N, CA, C and O atoms as a printed pandas DataFrame, in Angstrom:
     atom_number atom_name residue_name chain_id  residue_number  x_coord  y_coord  z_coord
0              1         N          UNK        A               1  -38.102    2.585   -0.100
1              2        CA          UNK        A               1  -37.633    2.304   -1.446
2              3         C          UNK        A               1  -37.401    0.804   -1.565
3              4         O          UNK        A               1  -36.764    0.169   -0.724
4              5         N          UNK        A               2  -38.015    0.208   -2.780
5              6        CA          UNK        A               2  -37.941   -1.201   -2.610
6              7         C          UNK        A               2  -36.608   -1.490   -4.097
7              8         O          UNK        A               2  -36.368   -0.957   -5.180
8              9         N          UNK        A               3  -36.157   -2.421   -3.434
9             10        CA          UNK        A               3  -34.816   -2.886   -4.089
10            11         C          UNK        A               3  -34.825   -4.155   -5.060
11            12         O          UNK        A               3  -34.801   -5.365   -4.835
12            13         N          UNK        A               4  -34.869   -3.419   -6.190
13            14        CA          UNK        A               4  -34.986   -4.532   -6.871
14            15         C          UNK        A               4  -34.002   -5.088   -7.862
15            16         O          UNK        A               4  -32.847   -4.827   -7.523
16            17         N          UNK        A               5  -34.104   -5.844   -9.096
17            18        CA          UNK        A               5  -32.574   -6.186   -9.924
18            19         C          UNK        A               5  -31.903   -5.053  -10.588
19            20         O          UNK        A               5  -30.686   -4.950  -10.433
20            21         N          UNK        A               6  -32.451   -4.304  -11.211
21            22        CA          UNK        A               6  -32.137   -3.222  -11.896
22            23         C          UNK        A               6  -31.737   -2.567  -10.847
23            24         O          UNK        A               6  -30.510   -2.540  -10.937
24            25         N          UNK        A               7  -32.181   -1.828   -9.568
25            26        CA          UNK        A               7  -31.675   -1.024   -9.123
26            27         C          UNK        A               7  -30.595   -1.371   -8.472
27            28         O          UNK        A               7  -29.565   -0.713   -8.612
28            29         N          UNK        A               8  -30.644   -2.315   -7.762
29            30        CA          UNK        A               8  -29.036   -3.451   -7.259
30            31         C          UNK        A               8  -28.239   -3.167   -8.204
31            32         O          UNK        A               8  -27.282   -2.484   -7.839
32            33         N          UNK        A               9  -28.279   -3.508   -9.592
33            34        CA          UNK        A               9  -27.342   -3.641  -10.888
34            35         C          UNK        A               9  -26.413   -1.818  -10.877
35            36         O          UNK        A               9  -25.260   -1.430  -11.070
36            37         N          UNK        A              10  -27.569   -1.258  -10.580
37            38        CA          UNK        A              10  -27.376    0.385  -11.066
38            39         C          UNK        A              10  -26.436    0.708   -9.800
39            40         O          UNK        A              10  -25.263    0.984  -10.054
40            41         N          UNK        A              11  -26.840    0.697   -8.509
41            42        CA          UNK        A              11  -25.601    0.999   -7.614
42            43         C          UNK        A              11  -24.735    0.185   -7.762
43            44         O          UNK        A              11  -23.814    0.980   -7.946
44            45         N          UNK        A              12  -24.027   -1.301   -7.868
45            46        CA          UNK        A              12  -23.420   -1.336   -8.061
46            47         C          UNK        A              12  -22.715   -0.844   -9.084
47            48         O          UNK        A              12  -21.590   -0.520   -8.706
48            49         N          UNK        A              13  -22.947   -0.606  -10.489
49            50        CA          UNK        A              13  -22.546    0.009  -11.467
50            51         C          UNK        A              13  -21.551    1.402  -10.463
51            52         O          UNK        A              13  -20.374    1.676  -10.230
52            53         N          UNK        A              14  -22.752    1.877  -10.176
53            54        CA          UNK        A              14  -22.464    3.271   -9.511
54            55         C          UNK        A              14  -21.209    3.378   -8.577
55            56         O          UNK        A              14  -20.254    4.150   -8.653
56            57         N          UNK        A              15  -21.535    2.184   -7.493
57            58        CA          UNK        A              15  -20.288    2.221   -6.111
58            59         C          UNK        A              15  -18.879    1.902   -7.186
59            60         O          UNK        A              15  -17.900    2.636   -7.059
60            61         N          UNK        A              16  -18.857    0.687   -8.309
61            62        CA          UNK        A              16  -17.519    0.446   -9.037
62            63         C          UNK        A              16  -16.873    1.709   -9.542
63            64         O          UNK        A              16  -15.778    1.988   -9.055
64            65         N          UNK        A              17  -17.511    2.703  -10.662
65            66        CA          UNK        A              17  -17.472    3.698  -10.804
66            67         C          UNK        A              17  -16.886    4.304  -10.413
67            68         O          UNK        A              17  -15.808    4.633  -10.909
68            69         N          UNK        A              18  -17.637    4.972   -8.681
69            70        CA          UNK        A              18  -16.758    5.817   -7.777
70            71         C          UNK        A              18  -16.070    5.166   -7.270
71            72         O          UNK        A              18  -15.799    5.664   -6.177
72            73         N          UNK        A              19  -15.309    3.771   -7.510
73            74        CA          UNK        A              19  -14.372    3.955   -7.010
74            75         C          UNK        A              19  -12.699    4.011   -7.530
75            76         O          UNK        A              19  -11.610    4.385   -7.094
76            77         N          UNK        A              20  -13.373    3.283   -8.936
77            78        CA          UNK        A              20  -12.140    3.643   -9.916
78            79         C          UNK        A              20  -11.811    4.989  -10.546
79            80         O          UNK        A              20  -10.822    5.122  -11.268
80            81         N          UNK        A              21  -13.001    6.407  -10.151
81            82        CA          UNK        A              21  -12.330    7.654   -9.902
82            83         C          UNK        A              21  -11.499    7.741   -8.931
83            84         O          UNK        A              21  -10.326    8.114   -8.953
84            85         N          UNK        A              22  -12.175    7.364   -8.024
85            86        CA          UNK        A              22  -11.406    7.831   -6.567
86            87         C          UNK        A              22   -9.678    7.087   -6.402
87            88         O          UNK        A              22   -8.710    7.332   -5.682
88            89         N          UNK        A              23   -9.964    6.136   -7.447
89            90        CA          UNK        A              23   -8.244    5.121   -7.468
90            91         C          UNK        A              23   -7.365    6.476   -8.608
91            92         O          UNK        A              23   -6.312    6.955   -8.187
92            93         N          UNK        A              24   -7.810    6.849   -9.685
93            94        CA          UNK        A              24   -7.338    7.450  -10.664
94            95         C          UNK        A              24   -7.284    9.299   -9.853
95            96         O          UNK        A              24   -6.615   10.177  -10.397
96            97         N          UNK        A              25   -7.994    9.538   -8.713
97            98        CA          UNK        A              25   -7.567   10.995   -8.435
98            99         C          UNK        A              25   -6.724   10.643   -7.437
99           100         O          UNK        A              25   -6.154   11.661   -7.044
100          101         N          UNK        A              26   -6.337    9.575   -6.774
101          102        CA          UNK        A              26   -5.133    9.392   -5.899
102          103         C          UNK        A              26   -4.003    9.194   -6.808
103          104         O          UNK        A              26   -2.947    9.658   -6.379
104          105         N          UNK        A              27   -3.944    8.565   -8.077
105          106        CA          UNK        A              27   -2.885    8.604   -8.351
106          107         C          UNK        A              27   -2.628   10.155   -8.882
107          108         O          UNK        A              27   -1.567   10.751   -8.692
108          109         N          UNK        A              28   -3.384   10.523   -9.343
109          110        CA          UNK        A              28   -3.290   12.345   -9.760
110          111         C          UNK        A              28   -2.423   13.042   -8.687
111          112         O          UNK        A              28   -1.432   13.757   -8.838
112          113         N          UNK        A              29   -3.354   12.460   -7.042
113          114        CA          UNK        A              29   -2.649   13.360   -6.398
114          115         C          UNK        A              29   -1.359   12.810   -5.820
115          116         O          UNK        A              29   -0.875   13.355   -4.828
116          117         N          UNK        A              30   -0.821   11.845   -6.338
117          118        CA          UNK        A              30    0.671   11.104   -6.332
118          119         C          UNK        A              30    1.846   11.681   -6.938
119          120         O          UNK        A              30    3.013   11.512   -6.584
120          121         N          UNK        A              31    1.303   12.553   -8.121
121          122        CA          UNK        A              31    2.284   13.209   -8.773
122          123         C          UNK        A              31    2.089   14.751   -8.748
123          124         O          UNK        A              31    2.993   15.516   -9.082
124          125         N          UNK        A              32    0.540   15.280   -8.226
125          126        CA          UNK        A              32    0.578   16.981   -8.133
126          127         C          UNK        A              32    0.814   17.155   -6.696
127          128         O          UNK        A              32    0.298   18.233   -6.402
128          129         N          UNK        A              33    1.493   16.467   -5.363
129          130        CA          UNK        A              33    1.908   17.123   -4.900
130          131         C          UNK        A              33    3.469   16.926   -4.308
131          132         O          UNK        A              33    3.876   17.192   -3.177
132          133         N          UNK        A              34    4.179   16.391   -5.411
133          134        CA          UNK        A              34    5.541   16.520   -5.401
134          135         C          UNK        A              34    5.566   18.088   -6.398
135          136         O          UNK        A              34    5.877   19.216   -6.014
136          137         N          UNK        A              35    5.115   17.629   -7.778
137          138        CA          UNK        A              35    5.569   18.992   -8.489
138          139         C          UNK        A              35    4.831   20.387   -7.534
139          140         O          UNK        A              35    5.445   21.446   -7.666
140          141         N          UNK        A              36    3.726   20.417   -6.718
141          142        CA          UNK        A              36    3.589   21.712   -5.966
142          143         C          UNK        A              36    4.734   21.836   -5.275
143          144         O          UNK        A              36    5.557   22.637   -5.717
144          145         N          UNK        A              37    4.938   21.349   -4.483
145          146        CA          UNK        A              37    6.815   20.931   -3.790
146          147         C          UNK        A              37    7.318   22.300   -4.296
147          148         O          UNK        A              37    7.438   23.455   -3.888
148          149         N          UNK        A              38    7.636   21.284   -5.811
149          150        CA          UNK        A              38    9.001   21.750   -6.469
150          151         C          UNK        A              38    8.508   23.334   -6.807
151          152         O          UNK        A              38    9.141   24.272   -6.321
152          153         N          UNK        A              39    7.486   23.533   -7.562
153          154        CA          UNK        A              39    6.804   24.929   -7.947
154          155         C          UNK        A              39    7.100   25.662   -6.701
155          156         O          UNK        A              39    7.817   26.648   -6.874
156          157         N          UNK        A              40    6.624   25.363   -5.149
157          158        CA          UNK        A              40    6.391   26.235   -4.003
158          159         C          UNK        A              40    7.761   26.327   -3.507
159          160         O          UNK        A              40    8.076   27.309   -2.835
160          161         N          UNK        A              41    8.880   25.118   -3.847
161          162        CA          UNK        A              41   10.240   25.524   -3.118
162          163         C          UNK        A              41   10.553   26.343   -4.229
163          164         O          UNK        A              41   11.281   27.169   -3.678
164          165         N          UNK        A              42   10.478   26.789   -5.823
165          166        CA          UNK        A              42   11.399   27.551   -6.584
166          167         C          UNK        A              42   10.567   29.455   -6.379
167          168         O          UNK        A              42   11.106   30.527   -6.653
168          169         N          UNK        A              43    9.254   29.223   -5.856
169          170        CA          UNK        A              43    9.141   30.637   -5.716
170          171         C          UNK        A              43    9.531   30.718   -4.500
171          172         O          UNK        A              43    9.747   31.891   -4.193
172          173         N          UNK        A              44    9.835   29.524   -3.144
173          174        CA          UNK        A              44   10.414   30.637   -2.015
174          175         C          UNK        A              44   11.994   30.729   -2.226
175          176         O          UNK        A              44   12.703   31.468   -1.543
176          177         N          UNK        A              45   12.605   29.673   -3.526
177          178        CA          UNK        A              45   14.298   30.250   -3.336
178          179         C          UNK        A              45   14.242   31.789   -4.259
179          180         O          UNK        A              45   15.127   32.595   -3.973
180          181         N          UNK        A              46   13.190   32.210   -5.386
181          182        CA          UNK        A              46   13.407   33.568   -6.158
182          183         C          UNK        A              46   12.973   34.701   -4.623
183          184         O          UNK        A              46   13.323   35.872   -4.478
184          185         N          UNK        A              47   12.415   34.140   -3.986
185          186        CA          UNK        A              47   11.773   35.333   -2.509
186          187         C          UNK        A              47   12.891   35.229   -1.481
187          188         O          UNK        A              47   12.654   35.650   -0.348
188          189         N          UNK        A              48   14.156   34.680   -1.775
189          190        CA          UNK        A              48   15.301   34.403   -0.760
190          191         C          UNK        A              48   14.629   34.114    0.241
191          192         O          UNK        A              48   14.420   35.037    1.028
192          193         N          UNK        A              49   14.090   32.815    0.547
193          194        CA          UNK        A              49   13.572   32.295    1.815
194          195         C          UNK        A              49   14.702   30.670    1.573
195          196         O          UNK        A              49   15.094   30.248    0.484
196          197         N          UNK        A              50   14.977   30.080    2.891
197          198        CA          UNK        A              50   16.499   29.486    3.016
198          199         C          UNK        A              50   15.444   28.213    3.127
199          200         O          UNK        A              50   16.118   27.215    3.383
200          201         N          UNK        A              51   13.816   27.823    3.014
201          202        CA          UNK        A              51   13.034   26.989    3.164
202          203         C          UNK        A              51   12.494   26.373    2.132
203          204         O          UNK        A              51   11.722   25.414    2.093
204          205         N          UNK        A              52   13.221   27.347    0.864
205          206        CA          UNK        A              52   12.962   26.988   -0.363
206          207         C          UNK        A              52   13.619   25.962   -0.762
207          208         O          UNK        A              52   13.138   24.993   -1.349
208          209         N          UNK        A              53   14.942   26.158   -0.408
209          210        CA          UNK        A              53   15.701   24.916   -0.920
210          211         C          UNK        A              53   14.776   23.482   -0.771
211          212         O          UNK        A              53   14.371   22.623   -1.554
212          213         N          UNK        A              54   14.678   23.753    0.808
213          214        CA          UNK        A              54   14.275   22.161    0.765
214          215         C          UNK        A              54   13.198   21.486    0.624
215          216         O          UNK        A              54   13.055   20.271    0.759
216          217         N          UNK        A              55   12.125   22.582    0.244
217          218        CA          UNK        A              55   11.381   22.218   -0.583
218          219         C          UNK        A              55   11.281   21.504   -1.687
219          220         O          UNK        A              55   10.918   20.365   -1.983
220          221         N          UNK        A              56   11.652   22.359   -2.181
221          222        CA          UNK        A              56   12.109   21.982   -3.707
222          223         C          UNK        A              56   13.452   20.753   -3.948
223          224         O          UNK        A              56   13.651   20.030   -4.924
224          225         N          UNK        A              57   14.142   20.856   -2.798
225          226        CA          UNK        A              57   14.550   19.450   -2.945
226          227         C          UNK        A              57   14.306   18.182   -2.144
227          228         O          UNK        A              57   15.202   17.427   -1.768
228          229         N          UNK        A              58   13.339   18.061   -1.976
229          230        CA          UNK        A              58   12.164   17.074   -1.375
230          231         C          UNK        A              58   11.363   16.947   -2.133
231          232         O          UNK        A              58   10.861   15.839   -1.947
232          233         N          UNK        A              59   10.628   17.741   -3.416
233          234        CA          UNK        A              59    9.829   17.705   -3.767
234          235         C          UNK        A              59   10.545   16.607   -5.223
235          236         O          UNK        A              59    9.958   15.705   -5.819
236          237         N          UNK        A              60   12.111   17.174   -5.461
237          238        CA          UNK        A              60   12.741   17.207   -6.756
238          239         C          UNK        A              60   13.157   15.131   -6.435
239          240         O          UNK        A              60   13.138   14.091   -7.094
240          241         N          UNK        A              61   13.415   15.490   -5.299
241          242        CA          UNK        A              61   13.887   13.757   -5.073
242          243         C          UNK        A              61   12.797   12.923   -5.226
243          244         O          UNK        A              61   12.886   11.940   -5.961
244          245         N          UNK        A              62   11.560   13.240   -4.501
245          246        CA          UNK        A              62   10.301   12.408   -4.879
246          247         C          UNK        A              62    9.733   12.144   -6.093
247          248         O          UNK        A              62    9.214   11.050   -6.315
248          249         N          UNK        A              63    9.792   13.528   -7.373
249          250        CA          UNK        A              63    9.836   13.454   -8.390
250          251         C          UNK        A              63   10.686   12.300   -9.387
251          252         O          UNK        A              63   10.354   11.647  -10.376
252          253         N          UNK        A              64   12.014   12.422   -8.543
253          254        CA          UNK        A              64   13.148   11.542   -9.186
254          255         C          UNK        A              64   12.579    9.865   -8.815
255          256         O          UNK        A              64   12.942    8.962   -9.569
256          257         N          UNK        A              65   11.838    9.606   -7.827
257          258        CA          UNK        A              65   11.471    8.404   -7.672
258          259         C          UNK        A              65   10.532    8.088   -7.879
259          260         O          UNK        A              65   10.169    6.957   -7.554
260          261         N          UNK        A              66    9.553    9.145   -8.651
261          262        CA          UNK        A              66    8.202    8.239   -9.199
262          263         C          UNK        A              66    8.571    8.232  -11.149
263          264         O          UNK        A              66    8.039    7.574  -12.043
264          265         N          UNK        A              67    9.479    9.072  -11.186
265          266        CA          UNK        A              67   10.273    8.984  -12.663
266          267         C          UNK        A              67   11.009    7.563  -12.647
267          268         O          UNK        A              67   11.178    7.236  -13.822
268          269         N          UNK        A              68   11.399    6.809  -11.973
269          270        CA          UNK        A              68   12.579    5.793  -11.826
270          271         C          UNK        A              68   11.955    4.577  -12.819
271          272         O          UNK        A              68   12.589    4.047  -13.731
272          273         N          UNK        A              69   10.873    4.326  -12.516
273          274        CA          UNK        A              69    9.914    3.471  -13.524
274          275         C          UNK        A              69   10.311    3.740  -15.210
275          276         O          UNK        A              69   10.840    2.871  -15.903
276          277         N          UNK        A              70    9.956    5.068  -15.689
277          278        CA          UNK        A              70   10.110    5.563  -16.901
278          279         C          UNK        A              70   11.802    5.649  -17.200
279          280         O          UNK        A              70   12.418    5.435  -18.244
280          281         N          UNK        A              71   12.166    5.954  -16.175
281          282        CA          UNK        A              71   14.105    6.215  -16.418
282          283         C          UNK        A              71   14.562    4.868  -16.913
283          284         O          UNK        A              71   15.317    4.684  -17.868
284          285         N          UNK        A              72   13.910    3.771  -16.000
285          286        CA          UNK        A              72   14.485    2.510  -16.240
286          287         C          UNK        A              72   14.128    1.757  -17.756
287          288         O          UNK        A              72   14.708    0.874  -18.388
288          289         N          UNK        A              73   12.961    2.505  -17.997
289          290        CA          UNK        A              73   12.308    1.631  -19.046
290          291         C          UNK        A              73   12.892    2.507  -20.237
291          292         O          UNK        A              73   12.600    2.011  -21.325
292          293         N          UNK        A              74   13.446    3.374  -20.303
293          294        CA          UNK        A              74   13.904    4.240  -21.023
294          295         C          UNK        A              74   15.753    3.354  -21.641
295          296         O          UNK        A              74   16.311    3.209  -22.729
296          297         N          UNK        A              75   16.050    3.021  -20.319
297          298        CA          UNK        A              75   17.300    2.248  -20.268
298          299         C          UNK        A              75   17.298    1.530  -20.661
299          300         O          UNK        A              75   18.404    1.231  -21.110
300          301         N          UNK        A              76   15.813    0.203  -21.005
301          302        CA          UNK        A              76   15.879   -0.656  -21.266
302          303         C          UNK        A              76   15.640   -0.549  -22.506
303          304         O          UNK        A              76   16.069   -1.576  -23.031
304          305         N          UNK        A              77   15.091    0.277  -23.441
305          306        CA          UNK        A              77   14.739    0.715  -24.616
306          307         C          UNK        A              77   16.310    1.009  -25.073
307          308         O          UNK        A              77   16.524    0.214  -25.988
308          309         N          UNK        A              78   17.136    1.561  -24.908
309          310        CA          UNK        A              78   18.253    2.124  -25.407
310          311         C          UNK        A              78   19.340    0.808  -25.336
311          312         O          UNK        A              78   20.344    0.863  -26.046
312          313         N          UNK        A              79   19.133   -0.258  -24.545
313          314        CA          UNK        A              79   19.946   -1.274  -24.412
314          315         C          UNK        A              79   20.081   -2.284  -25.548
315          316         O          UNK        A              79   20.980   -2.771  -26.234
316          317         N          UNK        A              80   18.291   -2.392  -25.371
317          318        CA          UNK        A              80   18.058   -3.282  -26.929
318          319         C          UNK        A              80   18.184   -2.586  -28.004
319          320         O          UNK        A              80   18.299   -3.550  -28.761
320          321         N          UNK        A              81   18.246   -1.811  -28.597
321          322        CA          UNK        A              81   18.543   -0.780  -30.050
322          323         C          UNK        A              81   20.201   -0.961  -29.852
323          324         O          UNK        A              81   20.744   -1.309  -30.901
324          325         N          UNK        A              82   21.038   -0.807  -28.807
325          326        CA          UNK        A              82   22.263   -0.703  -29.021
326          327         C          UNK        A              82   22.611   -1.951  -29.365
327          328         O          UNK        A              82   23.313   -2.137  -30.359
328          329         N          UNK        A              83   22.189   -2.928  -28.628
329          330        CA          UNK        A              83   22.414   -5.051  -28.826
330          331         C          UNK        A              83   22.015   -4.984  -29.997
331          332         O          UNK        A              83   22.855   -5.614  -30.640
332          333         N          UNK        A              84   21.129   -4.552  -30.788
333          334        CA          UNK        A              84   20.690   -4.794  -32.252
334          335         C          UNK        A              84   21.479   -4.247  -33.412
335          336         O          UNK        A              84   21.449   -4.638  -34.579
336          337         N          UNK        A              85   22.164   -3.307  -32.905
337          338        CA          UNK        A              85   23.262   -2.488  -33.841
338          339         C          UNK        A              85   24.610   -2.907  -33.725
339          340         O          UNK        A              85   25.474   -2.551  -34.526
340          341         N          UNK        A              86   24.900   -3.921  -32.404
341          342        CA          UNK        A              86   25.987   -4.110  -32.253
342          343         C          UNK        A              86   25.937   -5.600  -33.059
343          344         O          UNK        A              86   26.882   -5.822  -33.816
344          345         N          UNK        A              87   24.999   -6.516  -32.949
345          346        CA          UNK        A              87   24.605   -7.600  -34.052
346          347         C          UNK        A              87   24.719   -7.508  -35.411
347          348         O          UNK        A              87   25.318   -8.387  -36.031
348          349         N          UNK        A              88   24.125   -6.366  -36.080
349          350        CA          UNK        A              88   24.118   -6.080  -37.192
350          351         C          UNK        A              88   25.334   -5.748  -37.655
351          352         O          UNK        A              88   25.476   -5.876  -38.871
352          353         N          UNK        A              89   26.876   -5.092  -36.611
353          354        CA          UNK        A              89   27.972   -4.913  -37.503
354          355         C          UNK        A              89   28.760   -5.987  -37.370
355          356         O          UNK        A              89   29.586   -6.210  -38.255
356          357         N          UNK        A              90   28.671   -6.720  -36.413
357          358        CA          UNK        A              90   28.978   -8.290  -36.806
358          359         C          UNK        A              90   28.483   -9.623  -37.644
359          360         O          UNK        A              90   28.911  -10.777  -37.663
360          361         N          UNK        A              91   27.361   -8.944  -38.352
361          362        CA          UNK        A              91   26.787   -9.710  -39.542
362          363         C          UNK        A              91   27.855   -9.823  -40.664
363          364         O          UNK        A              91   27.728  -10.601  -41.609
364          365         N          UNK        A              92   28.695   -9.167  -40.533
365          366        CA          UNK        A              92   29.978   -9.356  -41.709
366          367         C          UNK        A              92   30.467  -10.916  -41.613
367          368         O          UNK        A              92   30.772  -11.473  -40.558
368          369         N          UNK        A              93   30.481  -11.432  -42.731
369          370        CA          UNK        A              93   31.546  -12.440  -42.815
370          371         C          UNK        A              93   32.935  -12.697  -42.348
371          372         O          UNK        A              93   33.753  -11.827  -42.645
372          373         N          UNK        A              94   33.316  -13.626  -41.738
373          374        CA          UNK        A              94   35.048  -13.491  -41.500
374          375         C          UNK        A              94   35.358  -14.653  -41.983
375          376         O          UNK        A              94   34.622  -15.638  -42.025
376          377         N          UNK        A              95   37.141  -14.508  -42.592
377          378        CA          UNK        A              95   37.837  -15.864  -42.376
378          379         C          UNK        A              95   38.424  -16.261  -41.520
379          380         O          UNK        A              95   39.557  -15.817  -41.333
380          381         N          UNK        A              96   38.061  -16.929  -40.946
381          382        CA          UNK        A              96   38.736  -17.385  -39.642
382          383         C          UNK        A              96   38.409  -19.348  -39.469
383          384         O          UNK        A              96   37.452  -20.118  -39.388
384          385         N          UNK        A              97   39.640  -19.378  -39.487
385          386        CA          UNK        A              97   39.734  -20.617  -39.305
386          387         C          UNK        A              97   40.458  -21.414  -38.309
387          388         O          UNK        A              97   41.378  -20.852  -37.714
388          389         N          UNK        A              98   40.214  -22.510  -38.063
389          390        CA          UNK        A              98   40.082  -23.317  -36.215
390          391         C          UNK        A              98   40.780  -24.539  -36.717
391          392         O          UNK        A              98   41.005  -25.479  -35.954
């Protein structure tokens, strides 16, 4: 097989491709196998198995730390709306004099 511009152009096309799937199903599998965790520890605590717990709370803490991103930014959203409301009821005039 002789290698020419177009076909150079086309695998690379191709190798970039697979590899920004292969970046986007690792992060997939970053977050489906904490929640299997949590799913597989809550059916072994309904089957009274004592292995459930810690499943599911291994799975629930890892969950809690790939949430920490969104928790925080969530915080930071609620900080500025409150600074903006707390501005606005001090937009009142005062007399006060120095």
């Amino acid at each position: 097989m002789r290698l020419d511009r177009s076909k150079s152009i086309a695998l690379l096309f191709i190798t970039v491709g697979l590899l920004i799937c292969l970046h986007q199903f690792g992060h997939l599998m970053g977050w489906l196998i904490p929640v299997s965790m949590v799913v597989l520890g809550y059916v072994g605590i309904q089957n009274e198995k004592k292995i459930g717990w810690l499943i599911f709370g291994i799975g629930a803490l890892i969950l809690t730390f790939k949430l920490s991103g969104l928790l925080i930014l969530g915080l930071a959203v609620w900080m500025l709306v409150y600074g903006f409301r707390l501005l606005k009821k001090q937009d009142v005039p005062s007399n006060h004099e120095f």
